[in-house]
GROMACS .gro file of N, CA and C in nm:
model
  435
    1MET      N    1   0.098   0.251  -1.832
    1MET     CA    2   0.191   0.338  -1.764
    1MET      C    3   0.178   0.318  -1.614
    2ALA      N    4   0.290   0.307  -1.546
    2ALA     CA    5   0.291   0.281  -1.402
    2ALA      C    6   0.240   0.402  -1.324
    3LEU      N    7   0.182   0.373  -1.211
    3LEU     CA    8   0.136   0.475  -1.117
    3LEU      C    9   0.228   0.468  -0.996
    4ASN      N   10   0.251   0.580  -0.934
    4ASN     CA   11   0.342   0.588  -0.820
    4ASN      C   12   0.269   0.643  -0.698
    5LEU      N   13   0.337   0.635  -0.584
    5LEU     CA   14   0.292   0.700  -0.461
    5LEU      C   15   0.396   0.804  -0.424
    6ILE      N   16   0.353   0.906  -0.351
    6ILE     CA   17   0.445   1.006  -0.297
    6ILE      C   18   0.411   1.024  -0.150
    7LYS      N   19   0.515   1.037  -0.067
    7LYS     CA   20   0.496   1.045   0.077
    7LYS      C   21   0.608   1.127   0.139
    8LEU      N   22   0.576   1.197   0.248
    8LEU     CA   23   0.679   1.268   0.322
    8LEU      C   24   0.767   1.168   0.395
    9CYS      N   25   0.895   1.194   0.395
    9CYS     CA   26   0.990   1.109   0.466
    9CYS      C   27   1.018   1.174   0.602
   10VAL      N   28   0.924   1.156   0.691
   10VAL     CA   29   0.929   1.220   0.823
   10VAL      C   30   1.044   1.161   0.905
   11GLY      N   31   1.122   1.249   0.965
   11GLY     CA   32   1.232   1.206   1.050
   11GLY      C   33   1.366   1.197   0.980
   12CYS      N   34   1.368   1.216   0.848
   12CYS     CA   35   1.493   1.212   0.773
   12CYS      C   36   1.528   1.353   0.726
   13ASP      N   37   1.653   1.391   0.748
   13ASP     CA   38   1.701   1.521   0.702
   13ASP      C   39   1.765   1.514   0.565
   14SER      N   40   1.795   1.392   0.518
   14SER     CA   41   1.862   1.376   0.390
   14SER      C   42   1.836   1.234   0.337
   15VAL      N   43   1.869   1.213   0.211
   15VAL     CA   44   1.858   1.080   0.152
   15VAL      C   45   1.953   0.985   0.223
   16GLU      N   46   2.068   1.037   0.264
   16GLU     CA   47   2.164   0.954   0.338
   16GLU      C   48   2.103   0.902   0.468
   17ASP      N   49   2.024   0.985   0.535
   17ASP     CA   50   1.954   0.941   0.656
   17ASP      C   51   1.859   0.825   0.625
   18LEU      N   52   1.784   0.838   0.515
   18LEU     CA   53   1.692   0.733   0.474
   18LEU      C   54   1.767   0.603   0.445
   19GLU      N   55   1.878   0.613   0.373
   19GLU     CA   56   1.957   0.494   0.341
   19GLU      C   57   2.011   0.428   0.468
   20ALA      N   58   2.056   0.509   0.563
   20ALA     CA   59   2.106   0.453   0.689
   20ALA      C   60   1.994   0.387   0.768
   21TRP      N   61   1.877   0.446   0.766
   21TRP     CA   62   1.759   0.391   0.835
   21TRP      C   63   1.723   0.255   0.776
   22ILE      N   64   1.721   0.246   0.643
   22ILE     CA   65   1.689   0.120   0.575
   22ILE      C   66   1.793   0.014   0.612
   23ALA      N   67   1.922   0.049   0.603
   23ALA     CA   68   2.029  -0.047   0.635
   23ALA      C   69   2.016  -0.096   0.778
   24SER      N   70   1.984  -0.007   0.871
   24SER     CA   71   1.968  -0.044   1.012
   24SER      C   72   1.851  -0.140   1.031
   25ASP      N   73   1.738  -0.109   0.966
   25ASP     CA   74   1.619  -0.196   0.976
   25ASP      C   75   1.645  -0.334   0.918
   26LEU      N   76   1.715  -0.340   0.805
   26LEU     CA   77   1.746  -0.469   0.743
   26LEU      C   78   1.840  -0.550   0.831
   27GLU      N   79   1.939  -0.484   0.889
   27GLU     CA   80   2.033  -0.553   0.978
   27GLU      C   81   1.961  -0.605   1.103
   28GLU      N   82   1.870  -0.525   1.156
   28GLU     CA   83   1.793  -0.568   1.274
   28GLU      C   84   1.708  -0.691   1.241
   29SER      N   85   1.647  -0.692   1.123
   29SER     CA   86   1.568  -0.809   1.081
   29SER      C   87   1.655  -0.933   1.070
   30ARG      N   88   1.774  -0.918   1.010
   30ARG     CA   89   1.868  -1.032   1.000
   30ARG      C   90   1.904  -1.084   1.138
   31ARG      N   91   1.936  -0.992   1.228
   31ARG     CA   92   1.978  -1.027   1.364
   31ARG      C   93   1.869  -1.102   1.439
   32LEU      N   94   1.743  -1.062   1.416
   32LEU     CA   95   1.630  -1.124   1.485
   32LEU      C   96   1.574  -1.246   1.412
   33GLY      N   97   1.630  -1.277   1.296
   33GLY     CA   98   1.582  -1.392   1.220
   33GLY      C   99   1.448  -1.368   1.152
   34LYS      N  100   1.411  -1.243   1.134
   34LYS     CA  101   1.287  -1.208   1.065
   34LYS      C  102   1.313  -1.201   0.915
   35PRO      N  103   1.207  -1.202   0.833
   35PRO     CA  104   1.227  -1.183   0.688
   35PRO      C  105   1.296  -1.050   0.663
   36VAL      N  106   1.397  -1.054   0.579
   36VAL     CA  107   1.474  -0.933   0.550
   36VAL      C  108   1.412  -0.863   0.430
   37GLU      N  109   1.330  -0.762   0.461
   37GLU     CA  110   1.265  -0.683   0.356
   37GLU      C  111   1.241  -0.543   0.409
   38ASP      N  112   1.246  -0.448   0.318
   38ASP     CA  113   1.221  -0.310   0.354
   38ASP      C  114   1.072  -0.283   0.332
   39TYR      N  115   1.009  -0.220   0.429
   39TYR     CA  116   0.868  -0.187   0.414
   39TYR      C  117   0.836  -0.058   0.487
   40HIS      N  118   0.727   0.002   0.446
   40HIS     CA  119   0.673   0.119   0.513
   40HIS      C  120   0.528   0.088   0.548
   41THR      N  121   0.492   0.110   0.673
   41THR     CA  122   0.355   0.083   0.716
   41THR      C  123   0.274   0.211   0.708
   42THR      N  124   0.155   0.200   0.652
   42THR     CA  125   0.065   0.313   0.639
   42THR      C  126  -0.075   0.270   0.680
   43ARG      N  127  -0.159   0.367   0.714
   43ARG     CA  128  -0.293   0.334   0.760
   43ARG      C  129  -0.387   0.301   0.644
   44MET      N  130  -0.374   0.373   0.537
   44MET     CA  131  -0.464   0.354   0.423
   44MET      C  132  -0.401   0.258   0.320
   45THR      N  133  -0.484   0.172   0.264
   45THR     CA  134  -0.439   0.078   0.161
   45THR      C  135  -0.472   0.134   0.023
   46PRO      N  136  -0.374   0.145  -0.065
   46PRO     CA  137  -0.404   0.193  -0.200
   46PRO      C  138  -0.502   0.100  -0.271
   47THR      N  139  -0.596   0.158  -0.343
   47THR     CA  140  -0.696   0.078  -0.415
   47THR      C  141  -0.649   0.047  -0.558
   48ARG      N  142  -0.551   0.120  -0.607
   48ARG     CA  143  -0.505   0.102  -0.745
   48ARG      C  144  -0.377   0.019  -0.747
   49ASP      N  145  -0.379  -0.092  -0.671
   49ASP     CA  146  -0.259  -0.172  -0.652
   49ASP      C  147  -0.204  -0.232  -0.782
   50ALA      N  148  -0.289  -0.271  -0.873
   50ALA     CA  149  -0.240  -0.330  -0.999
   50ALA      C  150  -0.155  -0.229  -1.076
   51GLU      N  151  -0.198  -0.104  -1.080
   51GLU     CA  152  -0.121   0.000  -1.150
   51GLU      C  153   0.010   0.031  -1.075
   52LEU      N  154   0.004   0.032  -0.943
   52LEU     CA  155   0.122   0.061  -0.862
   52LEU      C  156   0.228  -0.047  -0.876
   53LEU      N  157   0.184  -0.171  -0.882
   53LEU     CA  158   0.278  -0.283  -0.888
   53LEU      C  159   0.326  -0.312  -1.030
   54ASP      N  160   0.280  -0.234  -1.126
   54ASP     CA  161   0.323  -0.247  -1.265
   54ASP      C  162   0.439  -0.150  -1.292
   55GLY      N  163   0.541  -0.155  -1.204
   55GLY     CA  164   0.659  -0.071  -1.222
   55GLY      C  165   0.657   0.059  -1.143
   56GLY      N  166   0.563   0.074  -1.050
   56GLY     CA  167   0.553   0.197  -0.972
   56GLY      C  168   0.655   0.205  -0.859
   57SER      N  169   0.669   0.325  -0.806
   57SER     CA  170   0.764   0.352  -0.698
   57SER      C  171   0.698   0.436  -0.590
   58LEU      N  172   0.762   0.439  -0.475
   58LEU     CA  173   0.726   0.531  -0.368
   58LEU      C  174   0.828   0.643  -0.374
   59TYR      N  175   0.783   0.764  -0.405
   59TYR     CA  176   0.870   0.881  -0.411
   59TYR      C  177   0.870   0.947  -0.274
   60TRP      N  178   0.989   0.978  -0.223
   60TRP     CA  179   1.004   1.035  -0.090
   60TRP      C  180   1.030   1.185  -0.097
   61VAL      N  181   0.951   1.261  -0.019
   61VAL     CA  182   0.972   1.404  -0.004
   61VAL      C  183   1.058   1.422   0.122
   62VAL      N  184   1.178   1.474   0.102
   62VAL     CA  185   1.272   1.496   0.212
   62VAL      C  186   1.295   1.647   0.224
   63LYS      N  187   1.259   1.703   0.338
   63LYS     CA  188   1.281   1.847   0.363
   63LYS      C  189   1.224   1.934   0.251
   64GLY      N  190   1.100   1.905   0.209
   64GLY     CA  191   1.031   1.990   0.114
   64GLY      C  192   1.059   1.965  -0.033
   65ASN      N  193   1.139   1.861  -0.064
   65ASN     CA  194   1.168   1.830  -0.204
   65ASN      C  195   1.161   1.680  -0.227
   66VAL      N  196   1.100   1.639  -0.338
   66VAL     CA  197   1.113   1.499  -0.379
   66VAL      C  198   1.260   1.482  -0.412
   67GLN      N  199   1.325   1.381  -0.351
   67GLN     CA  200   1.468   1.364  -0.374
   67GLN      C  201   1.505   1.223  -0.416
   68CYS      N  202   1.414   1.127  -0.393
   68CYS     CA  203   1.449   0.990  -0.424
   68CYS      C  204   1.322   0.905  -0.433
   69ARG      N  205   1.345   0.780  -0.473
   69ARG     CA  206   1.233   0.687  -0.482
   69ARG      C  207   1.281   0.546  -0.452
   70GLN      N  208   1.184   0.459  -0.420
   70GLN     CA  209   1.209   0.316  -0.405
   70GLN      C  210   1.100   0.244  -0.483
   71ARG      N  211   1.140   0.140  -0.554
   71ARG     CA  212   1.041   0.062  -0.630
   71ARG      C  213   0.946  -0.011  -0.536
   72LEU      N  214   0.818  -0.010  -0.571
   72LEU     CA  215   0.716  -0.085  -0.496
   72LEU      C  216   0.717  -0.229  -0.543
   73LEU      N  217   0.731  -0.322  -0.448
   73LEU     CA  218   0.735  -0.464  -0.483
   73LEU      C  219   0.604  -0.536  -0.450
   74GLU      N  220   0.540  -0.493  -0.342
   74GLU     CA  221   0.419  -0.563  -0.297
   74GLU      C  222   0.340  -0.470  -0.205
   75ILE      N  223   0.210  -0.493  -0.199
   75ILE     CA  224   0.122  -0.419  -0.108
   75ILE      C  225   0.050  -0.522  -0.022
   76ARG      N  226   0.072  -0.516   0.110
   76ARG     CA  227   0.015  -0.614   0.203
   76ARG      C  228  -0.075  -0.551   0.308
   77PRO      N  229  -0.205  -0.558   0.287
   77PRO     CA  230  -0.295  -0.510   0.393
   77PRO      C  231  -0.291  -0.607   0.512
   78PHE      N  232  -0.309  -0.554   0.633
   78PHE     CA  233  -0.314  -0.639   0.752
   78PHE      C  234  -0.390  -0.564   0.861
   79VAL      N  235  -0.422  -0.635   0.967
   79VAL     CA  236  -0.488  -0.576   1.083
   79VAL      C  237  -0.388  -0.585   1.198
   80ASP      N  238  -0.362  -0.471   1.263
   80ASP     CA  239  -0.263  -0.471   1.371
   80ASP      C  240  -0.320  -0.528   1.500
   81GLY      N  241  -0.240  -0.530   1.604
   81GLY     CA  242  -0.279  -0.588   1.732
   81GLY      C  243  -0.396  -0.519   1.799
   82GLU      N  244  -0.423  -0.395   1.760
   82GLU     CA  245  -0.536  -0.319   1.816
   82GLU      C  246  -0.660  -0.328   1.729
   83GLY      N  247  -0.655  -0.411   1.624
   83GLY     CA  248  -0.770  -0.429   1.537
   83GLY      C  249  -0.786  -0.320   1.431
   84ILE      N  250  -0.680  -0.242   1.408
   84ILE     CA  251  -0.685  -0.134   1.310
   84ILE      C  252  -0.627  -0.182   1.177
   85SER      N  253  -0.700  -0.157   1.069
   85SER     CA  254  -0.651  -0.195   0.935
   85SER      C  255  -0.533  -0.107   0.897
   86ARG      N  256  -0.431  -0.172   0.847
   86ARG     CA  257  -0.310  -0.103   0.804
   86ARG      C  258  -0.261  -0.167   0.674
   87CYS      N  259  -0.153  -0.112   0.620
   87CYS     CA  260  -0.098  -0.164   0.496
   87CYS      C  261   0.054  -0.154   0.501
   88ARG      N  262   0.120  -0.259   0.458
   88ARG     CA  263   0.266  -0.256   0.443
   88ARG      C  264   0.299  -0.241   0.295
   89LEU      N  265   0.374  -0.138   0.264
   89LEU     CA  266   0.426  -0.120   0.129
   89LEU      C  267   0.565  -0.182   0.127
   90ILE      N  268   0.579  -0.294   0.059
   90ILE     CA  269   0.707  -0.363   0.051
   90ILE      C  270   0.789  -0.295  -0.059
   91LEU      N  271   0.911  -0.251  -0.022
   91LEU     CA  272   0.992  -0.169  -0.111
   91LEU      C  273   1.125  -0.235  -0.143
   92ASP      N  274   1.175  -0.207  -0.262
   92ASP     CA  275   1.311  -0.245  -0.296
   92ASP      C  276   1.402  -0.160  -0.207
   93PRO      N  277   1.497  -0.219  -0.136
   93PRO     CA  278   1.579  -0.140  -0.045
   93PRO      C  279   1.676  -0.043  -0.115
   94VAL      N  280   1.690  -0.055  -0.246
   94VAL     CA  281   1.778   0.036  -0.320
   94VAL      C  282   1.707   0.170  -0.338
   95VAL      N  283   1.771   0.276  -0.291
   95VAL     CA  284   1.717   0.411  -0.303
   95VAL      C  285   1.772   0.473  -0.431
   96ILE      N  286   1.682   0.518  -0.518
   96ILE     CA  287   1.719   0.579  -0.646
   96ILE      C  288   1.698   0.729  -0.634
   97ARG      N  289   1.806   0.802  -0.650
   97ARG     CA  290   1.796   0.948  -0.638
   97ARG      C  291   1.732   1.007  -0.763
   98THR      N  292   1.654   1.111  -0.741
   98THR     CA  293   1.582   1.177  -0.849
   98THR      C  294   1.620   1.324  -0.854
   99GLN      N  295   1.579   1.388  -0.962
   99GLN     CA  296   1.592   1.533  -0.965
   99GLN      C  297   1.506   1.588  -0.853
  100TRP      N  298   1.547   1.698  -0.795
  100TRP     CA  299   1.471   1.756  -0.686
  100TRP      C  300   1.347   1.826  -0.741
  101GLN      N  301   1.237   1.806  -0.672
  101GLN     CA  302   1.110   1.867  -0.712
  101GLN      C  303   1.042   1.919  -0.585
  102PRO      N  304   1.022   2.050  -0.572
  102PRO     CA  305   0.962   2.104  -0.449
  102PRO      C  306   0.820   2.051  -0.427
  103ARG      N  307   0.787   2.024  -0.301
  103ARG     CA  308   0.653   1.978  -0.262
  103ARG      C  309   0.615   2.037  -0.129
  104ARG      N  310   0.493   2.084  -0.119
  104ARG     CA  311   0.442   2.132   0.010
  104ARG      C  312   0.408   2.011   0.096
  105ALA      N  313   0.404   2.035   0.226
  105ALA     CA  314   0.371   1.928   0.320
  105ALA      C  315   0.226   1.881   0.300
  106PHE      N  316   0.203   1.754   0.322
  106PHE     CA  317   0.070   1.694   0.315
  106PHE      C  318   0.071   1.573   0.408
  107GLN      N  319  -0.047   1.525   0.440
  107GLN     CA  320  -0.056   1.408   0.528
  107GLN      C  321  -0.079   1.282   0.446
  108GLY      N  322  -0.027   1.172   0.497
  108GLY     CA  323  -0.047   1.043   0.430
  108GLY      C  324   0.033   1.033   0.302
  109TRP      N  325  -0.022   0.960   0.207
  109TRP     CA  326   0.042   0.945   0.077
  109TRP      C  327  -0.055   0.992  -0.029
  110ARG      N  328  -0.005   1.016  -0.147
  110ARG     CA  329  -0.086   1.055  -0.262
  110ARG      C  330  -0.042   0.973  -0.382
  111TYR      N  331  -0.133   0.956  -0.476
  111TYR     CA  332  -0.094   0.896  -0.604
  111TYR      C  333  -0.014   1.000  -0.682
  112LEU      N  334   0.082   0.951  -0.761
  112LEU     CA  335   0.166   1.038  -0.843
  112LEU      C  336   0.176   0.975  -0.981
  113LYS      N  337   0.121   1.044  -1.080
  113LYS     CA  338   0.128   0.994  -1.217
  113LYS      C  339   0.273   0.996  -1.266
  114ALA      N  340   0.305   0.901  -1.351
  114ALA     CA  341   0.441   0.892  -1.404
  114ALA      C  342   0.482   1.021  -1.474
  115ALA      N  343   0.389   1.086  -1.541
  115ALA     CA  344   0.420   1.210  -1.612
  115ALA      C  345   0.456   1.324  -1.517
  116ASP      N  346   0.412   1.317  -1.392
  116ASP     CA  347   0.439   1.422  -1.294
  116ASP      C  348   0.558   1.391  -1.203
  117ALA      N  349   0.613   1.271  -1.217
  117ALA     CA  350   0.723   1.229  -1.130
  117ALA      C  351   0.856   1.285  -1.180
  118PRO      N  352   0.945   1.323  -1.088
  118PRO     CA  353   1.076   1.372  -1.131
  118PRO      C  354   1.160   1.259  -1.192
  119ALA      N  355   1.246   1.296  -1.283
  119ALA     CA  356   1.333   1.197  -1.349
  119ALA      C  357   1.443   1.151  -1.255
  120ASP      N  358   1.491   1.031  -1.278
  120ASP     CA  359   1.605   0.980  -1.202
  120ASP      C  360   1.728   1.063  -1.238
  121LEU      N  361   1.820   1.075  -1.142
  121LEU     CA  362   1.941   1.153  -1.167
  121LEU      C  363   2.034   1.083  -1.264
  122GLY      N  364   2.054   0.953  -1.248
  122GLY     CA  365   2.143   0.880  -1.338
  122GLY      C  366   2.287   0.924  -1.321
  123ALA      N  367   2.369   0.892  -1.418
  123ALA     CA  368   2.513   0.918  -1.410
  123ALA      C  369   2.545   1.067  -1.406
  124GLY      N  370   2.465   1.149  -1.471
  124GLY     CA  371   2.490   1.293  -1.476
  124GLY      C  372   2.471   1.362  -1.342
  125GLY      N  373   2.409   1.296  -1.245
  125GLY     CA  374   2.385   1.358  -1.115
  125GLY      C  375   2.491   1.330  -1.012
  126SER      N  376   2.602   1.266  -1.051
  126SER     CA  377   2.703   1.229  -0.952
  126SER      C  378   2.766   1.350  -0.885
  127ALA      N  379   2.787   1.459  -0.958
  127ALA     CA  380   2.845   1.580  -0.898
  127ALA      C  381   2.751   1.635  -0.791
  128LEU      N  382   2.622   1.629  -0.817
  128LEU     CA  383   2.524   1.677  -0.719
  128LEU      C  384   2.530   1.592  -0.592
  129MET      N  385   2.549   1.462  -0.607
  129MET     CA  386   2.552   1.373  -0.490
  129MET      C  387   2.679   1.390  -0.408
  130GLU      N  388   2.785   1.445  -0.470
  130GLU     CA  389   2.909   1.467  -0.397
  130GLU      C  390   2.900   1.589  -0.306
  131MET      N  391   2.802   1.677  -0.332
  131MET     CA  392   2.783   1.794  -0.246
  131MET      C  393   2.730   1.750  -0.110
  132PRO      N  394   2.769   1.822  -0.006
  132PRO     CA  395   2.711   1.793   0.126
  132PRO      C  396   2.559   1.816   0.123
  133PRO      N  397   2.482   1.734   0.197
  133PRO     CA  398   2.336   1.749   0.196
  133PRO      C  399   2.288   1.890   0.230
  134LYS      N  400   2.356   1.955   0.324
  134LYS     CA  401   2.315   2.091   0.364
  134LYS      C  402   2.328   2.187   0.247
  135LEU      N  403   2.436   2.178   0.170
  135LEU     CA  404   2.456   2.264   0.054
  135LEU      C  405   2.350   2.237  -0.052
  136ARG      N  406   2.321   2.108  -0.078
  136ARG     CA  407   2.216   2.073  -0.175
  136ARG      C  408   2.083   2.135  -0.134
  137ARG      N  409   2.050   2.125  -0.003
  137ARG     CA  410   1.923   2.179   0.047
  137ARG      C  411   1.918   2.331   0.028
  138GLU      N  412   2.028   2.400   0.060
  138GLU     CA  413   2.032   2.545   0.046
  138GLU      C  414   2.018   2.587  -0.100
  139LEU      N  415   2.085   2.516  -0.191
  139LEU     CA  416   2.072   2.546  -0.333
  139LEU      C  417   1.930   2.522  -0.383
  140ALA      N  418   1.867   2.415  -0.333
  140ALA     CA  419   1.729   2.386  -0.372
  140ALA      C  420   1.634   2.494  -0.322
  141GLU      N  421   1.657   2.542  -0.199
  141GLU     CA  422   1.572   2.648  -0.145
  141GLU      C  423   1.585   2.778  -0.225
  142LEU      N  424   1.701   2.800  -0.285
  142LEU     CA  425   1.722   2.917  -0.369
  142LEU      C  426   1.671   2.896  -0.513
  143GLY      N  427   1.622   2.774  -0.541
  143GLY     CA  428   1.572   2.744  -0.675
  143GLY      C  429   1.681   2.715  -0.775
  144LEU      N  430   1.800   2.679  -0.727
  144LEU     CA  431   1.913   2.654  -0.816
  144LEU      C  432   1.932   2.507  -0.850
  145LEU      N  433   1.853   2.420  -0.791
  145LEU     CA  434   1.859   2.277  -0.824
  145LEU      C  435   1.728   2.235  -0.886
   0.00000   0.00000   0.00000
């Protein structure tokens, strides 16, 4: 069974913000002639990489709720220009929306067992995605999503 990561999506107010951020980063990489890949840099390197790369995803907490995920493709530890060990989580740029699941704030990332991860929305969630992000957030805060 795959293992996942969960992380706060700091700076994004909605899944749409995350998607726009990814598109912008990919376009910038193309423009600069760099490898076109989506990644997230983190300070700590996961030790359970084999389990994570066996179908795992990075689940994003947006405004207090898990709302989406991206498949983990690769884990690349590296040392930055200041000599600090870091890790790049290489992600599939396709954002998969999930059922909303409330989460309290935390620092860094955490492991997330597949059994505890929210289900993907799939075709039945299209009506939810047509709602404005602010309305979805308000309904989630009321416990209606």
